[in-house]
Coordinates of C-alpha atoms and ligand atoms in Angstrom, one line a residue:
M194 CA 0.1 -0.1 0.1
N195 CA 2.0 2.7 -1.1
L196 CA -0.9 5.4 -1.7
F197 CA -4.0 6.0 0.5
T198 CA -6.0 5.1 -2.8
E199 CA -4.9 1.5 -2.8
S200 CA -6.0 1.1 0.8
N201 CA -10.1 0.3 0.2
L202 CA -11.1 2.9 2.6
S203 CA -14.1 5.0 1.8
P204 CA -14.4 8.0 -0.6
D205 CA -15.7 10.3 1.9
I206 CA -12.4 9.4 4.4
L207 CA -10.0 9.7 0.8
K208 CA -11.7 12.9 0.1
A209 CA -11.2 14.2 3.4
I210 CA -7.3 13.3 4.5
G211 CA -6.5 14.3 0.6
E212 CA -8.4 17.7 1.5
M213 CA -5.4 17.5 4.3
G214 CA -2.5 16.9 2.3
Y215 CA -1.9 13.2 2.9
E216 CA -0.7 11.6 0.0
S217 CA 1.3 8.7 1.2
P218 CA 0.7 6.4 4.2
T219 CA 3.4 6.9 6.8
E220 CA 4.8 3.5 7.9
I221 CA 3.0 2.8 10.9
Q222 CA -0.4 3.1 8.8
K223 CA 0.9 1.4 6.2
Q224 CA 1.1 -1.8 8.9
T225 CA -2.1 -0.8 10.6
I226 CA -4.8 0.2 7.8
P227 CA -4.9 -3.1 6.4
F228 CA -4.5 -5.1 9.4
I229 CA -7.2 -3.5 11.7
L230 CA -9.6 -3.4 8.1
S231 CA -9.0 -7.0 7.9
D232 CA -8.2 -9.1 10.8
I233 CA -10.2 -9.2 14.5
R234 CA -6.6 -9.8 16.8
D235 CA -5.6 -7.4 19.3
L236 CA -2.5 -5.2 18.3
I237 CA 0.2 -3.8 20.1
A238 CA 2.1 -1.1 17.6
L239 CA 5.3 0.3 18.8
A240 CA 5.3 4.0 17.6
Q241 CA 6.4 7.3 18.1
T242 CA 4.6 10.5 18.5
G243 CA 5.2 12.2 15.1
T244 CA 4.7 8.8 13.1
G245 CA 1.3 9.1 12.1
K246 CA -0.8 7.1 14.4
T247 CA -4.2 8.6 15.1
A248 CA -4.5 8.1 11.2
A249 CA -3.0 4.8 11.5
F250 CA -6.2 3.4 13.7
S251 CA -8.6 5.8 13.4
L252 CA -8.8 5.3 9.3
P253 CA -10.0 2.1 9.1
I254 CA -12.1 2.2 12.5
L255 CA -14.1 5.2 10.6
D256 CA -14.4 3.4 7.7
M257 CA -16.4 0.3 9.4
I258 CA -17.8 2.2 11.9
D259 CA -21.9 2.0 11.9
D260 CA -23.2 5.7 11.6
T261 CA -26.9 4.4 11.8
S262 CA -26.0 3.4 15.4
R263 CA -25.5 6.3 18.1
K264 CA -23.8 4.3 20.5
I265 CA -20.2 4.7 21.4
Q266 CA -18.0 2.1 19.7
L267 CA -14.7 3.8 19.9
L268 CA -12.7 4.9 22.8
V269 CA -9.3 6.3 22.6
L270 CA -7.4 6.7 26.3
C271 CA -4.6 9.1 26.0
P272 CA -2.8 10.5 29.1
T273 CA -3.3 14.2 28.2
R274 CA -6.0 16.6 27.7
E275 CA -3.6 18.3 25.2
L276 CA -3.1 14.9 23.6
C277 CA -6.8 14.3 23.7
L278 CA -7.5 17.3 22.3
Q279 CA -5.4 16.8 19.3
I280 CA -6.5 13.6 18.5
A281 CA -10.6 14.2 19.0
K282 CA -9.3 16.8 16.1
D283 CA -7.8 15.0 14.0
I284 CA -10.5 12.3 13.7
K285 CA -13.1 15.0 13.1
N286 CA -11.0 16.3 10.2
Y287 CA -10.7 12.5 8.8
S288 CA -14.8 12.5 9.5
K289 CA -15.7 15.4 7.6
Y290 CA -17.7 14.1 5.2
M291 CA -19.6 11.3 7.7
Q292 CA -22.2 13.4 8.5
N293 CA -23.8 11.1 11.4
I294 CA -20.5 10.7 13.1
K295 CA -19.9 12.3 16.4
T296 CA -16.5 12.5 18.3
T297 CA -16.4 14.0 21.8
A298 CA -13.5 14.7 24.0
V299 CA -13.7 14.2 27.7
Y300 CA -10.8 15.4 29.6
G301 CA -10.0 16.9 33.3
G302 CA -9.2 20.1 34.7
S303 CA -12.6 21.4 32.2
S304 CA -15.7 21.2 33.5
I305 CA -17.5 17.8 33.6
T306 CA -21.1 19.2 33.0
E307 CA -20.5 21.0 29.9
Q308 CA -18.7 17.7 28.9
M309 CA -21.5 15.7 30.6
R310 CA -23.7 17.6 28.2
S311 CA -21.9 16.9 25.0
L312 CA -22.6 13.8 25.7
K313 CA -26.2 14.0 24.7
D314 CA -25.6 14.5 21.2
K315 CA -24.9 10.8 21.3
P316 CA -21.1 10.5 20.0
Q317 CA -19.8 7.0 18.7
I318 CA -16.3 8.2 19.4
I319 CA -15.0 9.3 23.0
V320 CA -11.6 10.3 23.2
G321 CA -10.8 10.6 26.8
T322 CA -8.1 11.0 29.7
P323 CA -7.8 7.9 31.7
G324 CA -9.1 10.1 35.4
R325 CA -12.3 12.4 33.4
V326 CA -13.7 8.6 31.7
I327 CA -13.6 6.9 35.3
D328 CA -15.8 10.3 36.9
L329 CA -17.9 9.8 33.5
I330 CA -18.5 6.4 34.4
N331 CA -19.7 6.7 37.6
R332 CA -21.7 9.5 37.0
K333 CA -23.7 6.9 34.6
A334 CA -22.8 9.6 31.6
L335 CA -21.0 6.6 29.6
D336 CA -22.1 3.8 28.2
F337 CA -19.6 1.3 26.9
S338 CA -21.8 -1.7 26.9
A339 CA -21.4 -1.5 22.5
I340 CA -18.0 -0.5 22.2
H341 CA -16.2 -2.3 19.4
W342 CA -12.7 -1.0 19.5
L343 CA -10.6 0.2 22.1
V344 CA -7.1 2.5 21.7
L345 CA -4.8 2.7 24.6
D346 CA -2.8 5.6 23.4
E347 CA 0.8 6.3 24.9
A348 CA 0.1 3.4 27.1
D349 CA 3.7 3.6 28.5
E350 CA 3.0 7.1 29.6
M351 CA 0.0 6.3 31.2
L352 CA 1.4 4.3 33.2
S353 CA 4.2 5.9 34.4
M354 CA 2.0 9.2 35.0
G355 CA 0.0 6.6 37.4
F356 CA -2.7 5.6 36.0
K357 CA -2.4 2.0 36.3
D358 CA -5.9 1.4 38.3
E359 CA -7.9 3.7 36.0
L360 CA -6.9 1.9 33.0
E361 CA -7.6 -1.5 34.5
T362 CA -11.1 -0.3 35.9
I363 CA -12.3 0.7 32.3
L364 CA -10.6 -2.1 30.8
S365 CA -13.0 -4.2 33.1
E366 CA -15.9 -1.8 32.1
T367 CA -15.7 -2.6 28.6
P368 CA -16.9 -5.5 26.2
E369 CA -14.9 -8.8 26.4
T370 CA -15.7 -9.1 22.9
K371 CA -13.9 -5.6 21.2
Q372 CA -10.7 -5.7 20.0
T373 CA -7.8 -3.6 21.7
F374 CA -5.0 -1.7 20.1
L375 CA -2.4 -0.7 22.5
F376 CA 0.2 2.2 21.1
S377 CA 3.4 2.9 23.0
A378 CA 6.6 4.8 22.4
T379 CA 8.5 2.3 24.3
M380 CA 8.4 -1.1 25.7
N381 CA 8.7 -2.0 29.3
K382 CA 8.0 -4.4 32.3
E383 CA 4.1 -2.6 33.1
V384 CA 3.2 -2.2 29.2
E385 CA 4.0 -5.8 29.0
R386 CA 1.9 -6.3 31.8
I387 CA -1.0 -4.5 30.6
S388 CA -0.9 -6.1 27.6
K389 CA -0.5 -9.6 28.8
N390 CA -3.3 -9.3 31.3
Y391 CA -5.9 -7.2 28.9
L392 CA -5.0 -8.6 25.4
T393 CA -6.0 -11.4 23.6
K394 CA -2.8 -13.0 21.6
P395 CA -2.0 -9.7 19.9
H396 CA -0.2 -9.0 16.6
R397 CA 2.4 -6.8 17.1
I398 CA 3.8 -4.2 14.6
S399 CA 6.8 -1.6 15.2
V400 CA 7.9 1.1 13.0
G401 CA 12.0 0.7 12.8
S402 CA 12.6 -0.9 15.9
I403 CA 10.9 -0.4 19.2
N404 CA 11.9 3.6 18.8
E405 CA 13.1 4.3 15.6
V406 CA 16.8 5.6 15.4
K407 CA 16.2 8.5 12.9
K408 CA 19.4 8.7 10.7
N409 CA 18.9 12.0 10.8
I410 CA 20.3 13.2 14.4
T411 CA 23.6 13.9 15.3
H412 CA 24.3 12.7 19.0
E413 CA 26.6 14.5 21.1
Y414 CA 27.7 14.4 24.6
Y415 CA 29.5 16.5 26.8
V416 CA 31.1 15.6 30.3
V417 CA 30.3 18.4 33.2
G418 CA 30.3 18.2 36.6
Y419 CA 27.0 19.0 38.6
R420 CA 28.4 22.5 39.6
Q421 CA 28.9 23.8 36.2
K422 CA 26.0 22.4 34.4
K423 CA 24.2 25.4 33.9
E424 CA 27.1 27.2 32.8
A425 CA 27.9 24.3 30.4
L426 CA 24.2 24.8 29.3
K427 CA 24.6 28.5 28.4
R428 CA 27.6 27.7 26.4
L429 CA 25.7 25.1 24.5
I430 CA 22.6 27.6 23.6
D431 CA 25.3 30.0 23.2
A432 CA 27.3 27.9 20.3
N433 CA 24.2 27.0 18.7
P434 CA 22.3 30.3 17.8
N435 CA 19.1 31.0 16.3
Q436 CA 18.0 27.2 18.0
Y437 CA 14.2 26.7 18.7
S438 CA 14.7 23.1 21.0
I439 CA 13.2 21.2 24.4
I440 CA 15.6 20.8 27.1
F441 CA 14.9 17.7 29.1
C442 CA 15.1 17.3 32.8
R443 CA 14.4 14.9 35.1
T444 CA 12.4 16.5 37.6
R445 CA 9.7 19.1 38.1
M446 CA 12.2 21.0 40.7
E447 CA 15.2 20.7 38.1
T448 CA 13.2 22.2 35.3
Q449 CA 12.0 25.1 36.7
E450 CA 15.5 25.8 38.9
V451 CA 16.9 25.2 34.9
A452 CA 14.5 27.7 33.0
D453 CA 14.9 30.5 36.3
F454 CA 18.1 30.4 35.4
L455 CA 17.6 30.9 31.6
M456 CA 14.9 33.0 32.1
Q457 CA 17.5 35.5 34.6
N458 CA 20.1 35.5 31.6
G459 CA 17.6 36.9 29.2
Y460 CA 17.0 33.6 26.8
A461 CA 13.3 33.7 25.7
A462 CA 12.5 30.3 27.7
D463 CA 10.0 29.0 30.1
A464 CA 9.4 25.9 31.9
L465 CA 6.8 22.9 31.5
H466 CA 6.2 20.4 33.9
G467 CA 3.3 18.6 36.4
D468 CA 3.4 21.6 38.8
L469 CA 2.0 23.8 36.9
S470 CA -1.9 24.7 36.6
Q471 CA -3.4 23.8 33.4
A472 CA -4.0 27.1 32.2
Q473 CA -0.8 27.6 32.9
R474 CA 1.0 24.7 30.9
D475 CA -1.9 25.8 28.3
T476 CA 0.0 29.2 28.0
V477 CA 3.5 27.9 28.0
M478 CA 3.0 25.6 25.2
K479 CA 1.1 27.9 23.4
K480 CA 4.6 30.2 23.8
F481 CA 6.2 27.8 22.7
R482 CA 4.2 27.0 19.4
L483 CA 4.2 30.8 18.0
K484 CA 7.9 30.2 18.8
N485 CA 7.4 33.4 21.4
I486 CA 9.8 31.6 23.4
D487 CA 12.5 29.4 21.4
I488 CA 13.5 27.0 24.3
L489 CA 11.3 24.8 26.5
V490 CA 12.4 23.6 29.6
A491 CA 10.4 20.3 30.0
T492 CA 10.0 16.9 32.5
D493 CA 9.5 13.8 29.6
V494 CA 6.0 13.4 30.6
A495 CA 5.0 17.2 30.1
A496 CA 6.3 17.9 27.2
R497 CA 4.5 14.7 25.6
G498 CA 1.2 16.7 24.8
L499 CA 3.7 18.8 22.6
D500 CA 3.5 18.3 19.0
V501 CA 5.8 20.8 17.2
N502 CA 7.9 19.3 14.2
S503 CA 10.5 22.0 13.8
L504 CA 13.2 21.4 16.3
T505 CA 16.6 22.3 15.8
H506 CA 17.6 20.6 19.2
V507 CA 16.9 18.7 22.0
I508 CA 19.3 19.0 25.1
H509 CA 19.2 16.2 27.5
Y510 CA 20.0 18.3 30.6
S511 CA 19.8 15.2 33.1
L512 CA 20.1 11.6 31.4
P513 CA 16.6 9.5 31.8
D514 CA 16.9 5.8 33.1
D515 CA 15.2 4.0 30.5
P516 CA 17.4 3.9 27.6
E517 CA 14.3 4.4 25.3
V518 CA 13.3 7.6 26.7
F519 CA 16.5 8.8 25.2
V520 CA 15.6 7.8 21.6
H521 CA 12.2 8.9 22.2
R522 CA 13.5 12.5 23.6
S523 CA 15.8 12.7 20.5
G524 CA 13.2 11.9 17.9
R525 CA 11.6 14.9 18.9
T526 CA 14.1 17.1 16.9
G527 CA 15.3 15.8 13.1
R528 CA 11.4 15.6 12.0
A529 CA 9.5 16.5 8.8
G530 CA 12.9 15.6 6.6
K531 CA 15.2 17.8 8.7
D532 CA 18.2 17.6 10.4
G533 CA 18.7 17.4 14.1
I534 CA 21.0 17.2 16.7
S535 CA 20.9 16.0 20.0
M536 CA 23.0 17.3 22.9
A537 CA 23.4 15.4 26.2
L538 CA 25.4 16.5 29.7
I539 CA 27.1 13.3 31.7
K540 CA 28.3 14.0 35.1
P541 CA 31.4 12.0 34.9
E542 CA 30.1 9.3 36.8
E543 CA 27.7 8.6 34.3
S544 CA 29.5 6.8 32.4
R545 CA 27.7 3.6 32.9
K546 CA 24.5 5.1 32.0
L547 CA 25.9 6.4 29.1
K548 CA 27.4 2.6 27.9
Q549 CA 24.2 1.4 28.6
I550 CA 22.4 4.0 26.4
K551 CA 24.7 3.3 23.6
F552 CA 24.6 -0.5 23.9
S553 CA 21.0 -0.8 24.2
T554 CA 20.0 2.1 21.6
K555 CA 22.9 1.7 18.6
I556 CA 23.5 4.8 18.6
E557 CA 26.7 6.5 18.2
I558 CA 26.6 9.4 20.6
N559 CA 30.1 11.3 20.2
E560 CA 32.2 13.2 22.6
K561 CA 32.0 16.6 22.3
F562 CA 34.0 19.7 24.5
I563 CA 32.1 22.9 26.0
P564 CA 32.9 25.8 24.0
T565 CA 35.2 28.2 24.3
G566 CA 34.1 32.0 24.7
D567 CA 36.0 32.0 21.2
E568 CA 34.1 29.3 19.4
I569 CA 30.9 30.8 20.6
I570 CA 31.3 33.9 19.1
K571 CA 32.1 32.5 16.0
A572 CA 29.3 30.4 15.9
Q573 CA 27.0 33.6 16.6
V574 CA 28.8 35.7 13.7
G575 CA 27.4 32.8 11.9
G576 CA 24.3 32.8 13.5
V577 CA 23.6 36.2 12.7
F578 CA 24.2 36.0 8.9
E579 CA 22.3 33.1 8.9
K580 CA 18.9 34.9 10.0
L581 CA 20.1 37.6 8.3
F582 CA 19.6 35.8 5.4
T583 CA 16.9 33.8 5.8
E584 CA 14.3 35.4 7.8
H585 CA 14.8 38.8 5.9
E586 CA 11.1 40.2 5.4
D587 CA 10.6 44.0 4.3
L588 CA 8.3 44.8 7.3
F589 CA 8.3 48.6 7.2
E590 CA 9.6 51.2 4.4
F591 CA 12.6 53.6 4.9
D592 CA 13.7 56.6 3.2
D593 CA 17.3 55.6 2.1
K594 CA 18.3 59.6 3.2
L595 CA 18.1 58.4 6.8
I596 CA 21.2 56.4 6.2
P597 CA 24.3 58.3 7.0
D598 CA 27.2 58.6 4.6
L599 CA 29.3 55.7 4.7
S600 CA 31.3 56.2 2.2
N601 CA 34.2 56.4 4.6
F602 CA 33.8 52.5 5.4
T603 CA 34.8 49.9 3.6
K604 CA 32.1 47.0 3.3
E605 CA 33.9 44.9 6.2
E606 CA 34.2 47.9 8.2
L607 CA 30.8 47.9 8.2
V608 CA 30.0 44.4 9.1
H609 CA 32.4 44.4 11.8
Q610 CA 30.8 47.3 13.4
L611 CA 27.4 45.8 13.3
L612 CA 28.9 42.7 14.6
Q613 CA 30.2 44.0 17.3
F614 CA 27.0 46.2 18.1
Q615 CA 24.9 42.8 18.1
L616 CA 27.3 40.5 19.6
K617 CA 28.3 43.4 22.3
D618 CA 26.6 41.9 25.5
L619 CA 27.8 38.2 24.2
A620 CA 30.8 39.2 24.2
L621 CA 31.4 41.1 27.5
Y622 CA 29.8 37.8 29.1
Y623 CA 32.8 35.6 27.7
K624 CA 35.8 38.4 27.6
D625 CA 37.2 37.2 30.7
K626 CA 35.4 33.9 31.4
H627 CA 37.6 30.9 31.9
D628 CA 36.7 28.2 29.8
L629 CA 34.7 25.0 31.8
V630 CA 37.3 22.8 33.4
E631 CA 37.2 19.5 30.7
Q632 CA 36.2 16.6 32.6
K633 CA 36.2 13.2 31.9
L634 CA 33.8 10.2 32.4
S635 CA 34.9 8.2 35.2
N636 CA 34.6 4.4 35.6
R637 CA 32.9 5.1 39.0
D638 CA 29.4 3.4 39.7
D639 CA 26.6 5.4 38.8
D640 CA 23.5 4.5 40.2
Y641 CA 21.6 7.1 40.3
S642 CA 20.1 6.4 43.7
R643 CA 23.8 7.7 44.9
R644 CA 23.3 11.1 42.8
D645 CA 23.4 13.1 45.8
R646 CA 26.6 11.4 47.1
G647 CA 28.2 12.1 43.1
R648 CA 26.8 15.3 43.5
D649 CA 28.6 16.0 46.9
R650 CA 31.8 14.5 45.1
D651 CA 31.4 17.0 42.3
R652 CA 31.3 20.0 44.4
G653 CA 34.7 19.0 46.1
R654 CA 36.8 18.4 43.0
D655 CA 37.6 20.4 39.8
R656 CA 39.8 19.0 37.3
D657 CA 42.1 20.3 35.6
R658 CA 41.4 21.4 31.7
G659 CA 43.5 18.5 30.7
G660 CA 41.3 15.8 32.3
D661 CA 42.1 13.0 34.3
R662 CA 46.1 14.1 34.4
G663 CA 45.9 16.6 37.0
R664 CA 44.1 17.4 39.6
E665 CA 43.6 20.3 42.9
R666 CA 43.4 19.3 45.8
G667 CA 42.6 22.9 47.5
G668 CA 42.5 21.3 50.8
K669 CA 44.6 20.8 53.6
P670 CA 46.7 19.0 55.1
R671 CA 48.9 18.4 52.1
R672 CA 49.3 15.0 51.0
K673 CA 53.0 14.2 50.6
N674 CA 53.9 12.7 47.0
E675 CA 57.1 11.1 46.4
N676 CA 56.3 11.7 42.2
M677 CA 56.1 15.4 42.7
V678 CA 58.1 18.4 42.7
R679 CA 56.8 21.8 44.9
F680 CA 57.3 24.9 42.9
F681 CA 57.6 28.4 44.0
F682 CA 55.7 30.6 41.4
N683 CA 56.1 34.5 41.7
L684 CA 52.6 35.6 41.1
G685 CA 49.9 35.6 42.9
K686 CA 46.2 36.9 44.4
K687 CA 47.7 41.0 43.6
D688 CA 48.3 39.6 40.0
Q689 CA 44.4 38.3 39.9
L690 CA 45.8 34.9 39.8
K691 CA 43.2 32.0 40.0
K692 CA 43.8 28.3 40.0
L693 CA 42.5 27.2 36.6
D694 CA 44.7 30.0 35.4
V695 CA 47.8 27.9 37.2
L696 CA 46.7 25.0 35.3
D697 CA 46.5 26.2 32.4
I698 CA 50.2 27.8 32.7
I699 CA 51.7 24.3 33.6
N700 CA 49.6 22.9 30.7
K701 CA 50.9 24.7 28.5
A702 CA 54.5 24.9 30.2
T703 CA 55.0 21.0 30.0
A704 CA 53.4 20.2 27.0
G705 CA 55.9 18.7 25.1
K706 CA 56.2 15.9 22.0
S707 CA 54.9 13.3 23.7
K708 CA 51.1 13.1 24.4
K709 CA 51.9 12.5 27.9
R710 CA 50.3 15.3 30.0
A711 CA 52.2 16.0 33.5
E712 CA 50.5 15.2 36.5
I713 CA 49.5 18.1 38.5
G714 CA 48.8 18.2 42.7
D715 CA 48.4 20.9 44.8
I716 CA 48.3 24.3 44.0
E717 CA 48.6 27.2 46.5
I718 CA 48.1 31.3 45.9
L719 CA 49.1 33.4 48.3
E720 CA 48.7 36.8 48.2
K721 CA 51.9 38.0 46.4
F722 CA 53.1 34.6 45.5
S723 CA 52.5 30.9 44.8
F724 CA 53.1 27.6 45.2
F725 CA 52.3 24.2 43.1
E726 CA 52.9 20.5 42.4
V727 CA 53.9 18.8 39.2
E728 CA 55.0 15.5 38.1
K729 CA 58.8 15.8 38.8
S730 CA 59.6 14.2 35.2
F731 CA 58.2 17.4 33.9
K732 CA 60.5 19.9 35.8
G733 CA 62.8 20.5 33.4
D734 CA 60.6 21.4 31.1
L735 CA 58.6 23.6 33.2
L736 CA 61.6 25.3 34.2
N737 CA 62.8 26.2 31.0
N738 CA 59.3 27.2 28.8
I739 CA 57.9 29.2 32.0
Q740 CA 60.6 31.9 31.8
S741 CA 59.4 32.8 28.0
M742 CA 55.3 33.1 28.9
K743 CA 53.6 35.8 30.3
F744 CA 50.5 36.2 32.3
R745 CA 48.4 39.4 31.8
G746 CA 51.8 41.0 30.5
K747 CA 54.2 39.7 33.6
D748 CA 57.2 38.0 33.4
M749 CA 57.0 34.4 34.7
R750 CA 59.6 32.8 37.5
A751 CA 59.5 29.2 38.5
E752 CA 62.0 27.6 40.8
E753 CA 61.9 24.4 43.3
A754 CA 60.5 25.1 46.2
N755 CA 62.3 24.0 49.7
Ligands
AMP909 P1 0.4 11.8 15.3 O1 1.6 10.8 14.8 O2 -1.0 10.9 14.9 O3 0.3 12.5 15.6 O4 1.0 12.4 13.6 C1 1.6 13.5 13.7 C2 1.3 14.8 12.4 O5 1.4 14.0 11.0 C3 0.1 15.0 12.4 O6 0.1 16.6 12.2 C4 -0.7 14.3 11.4 O7 -2.2 15.4 10.6 C5 0.1 14.1 10.3 N1 -0.1 12.9 9.5 C6 -0.2 11.9 9.8 N2 -0.3 10.9 8.8 C7 -0.1 11.4 7.8 C8 0.2 11.2 6.6 N3 0.5 10.3 5.8 N4 0.9 12.4 5.3 C9 0.6 13.2 6.3 N5 0.8 13.7 7.1 C10 0.2 13.1 8.0

């Protein structure tokens, strides 16, 4: 079935979807439409949002529904109000030319009496969230005795939102003769259990792998300590100008914290999570859809209700526990034939988790380094030109006479001036900022339940920019290390010397031909001078090279301390 016209669907349906611009069926539609039209078995379909799931089940059902009966024949259960409204809207569009077919959406956070009134229209199709459906069952406003088809949409999400009991109650209220279709983006134990208990010998369909790993998404990861995560995030955003992205967090609190940080730093960002009221969530989603904000910080659950196809980036601020959630999150970008980038911030102790994700999803995730100030400015310059030439619109007229005489400037000088003007704030911010300390993955156990311990470890640790090979141990008493030499250094706090500068200086002074890097020990910065420890075998290099280096214009001098 390469075209809808080959699908045996009725002319009314073909006309409606033709007007909606659907030409050929999507992968999931190719598999489910012929199945539902011809088979009486239950079905488990693994597919993500955005794959055309709604049409996949509703088109064949609309084709078979009895429009002379006024009883409920199709019940679609889904996790959120947004999804509920979206599905109901789609079904109404598909049945536009089926005069007698009525669809009603029932969901929480909205007047139940009004919904009960609309049920008096006797719709054949109900799309609802589990909680509200139960409420309506209890008020005897829903009669499920004639249900032919039951669709559990985003079953995994309904279960993770705690709708298990509601689902079981509803499933037991519907006739045994019905055909059940379970759609899920991920397959986990809970979904398996529900399907085992409530589906009979289901046929299984999956689009690609469980979660299709899209080829047009580039995956990157950045190792960063807990303390530097927000700054690293800021840099990733700055280094990817003109982005339209979702940042995924693990908890509601983290989501709000990250969104607050971005808003305080002047980004057009907002938070989307379950602690917000329905009205607040609606407002945020609307702002994001209209691109009044271009960065949305969200929990996995809250982001499910959002259907946007043009995301440029997905940022995993925190890794999910389930590798499939990683694929699912990443799959929010790279839609509609566009390329996408997925970037993950990984804490040094999360190496096992990263390995697990790589192993079970087979995704190639490449390590990248947090961009430096220079790299960010370069990217921003590129971003200015990209915007200049792709978003140009003549919105207003102005008299050329308003342009002053610029004949004394070359084209390059003018562009230079404009860029300086445009990027001034950003350039000022990064001017004296140190690059972030480069981190390496450690092989430590990264059990998430030990997160706080990891966090505390992070707090006490600051590695040098070369990674594992050097480590600052600010605390006292100092440990004597036979392989280290202690140096006196002529610069101190009065010269604005910081530990990071010392690490930088040592790395530069000891960077020889061999790839091996010097191990760095204690660094002690005093008012007028400092001390530091460096691996013994680098002593000669250090003493030689440091003489010809300068720090803020000052000569440097080091000698072995007593
Ligand atoms: P869904 O996964 O049902 O949320 O669908 C994702 C989007 O794809 C919706 O905007 C649908 O209107 C659209 N869509 C579904 N099927 C097709 C199709 N065969 N051709 C073009 N667009 C489609």
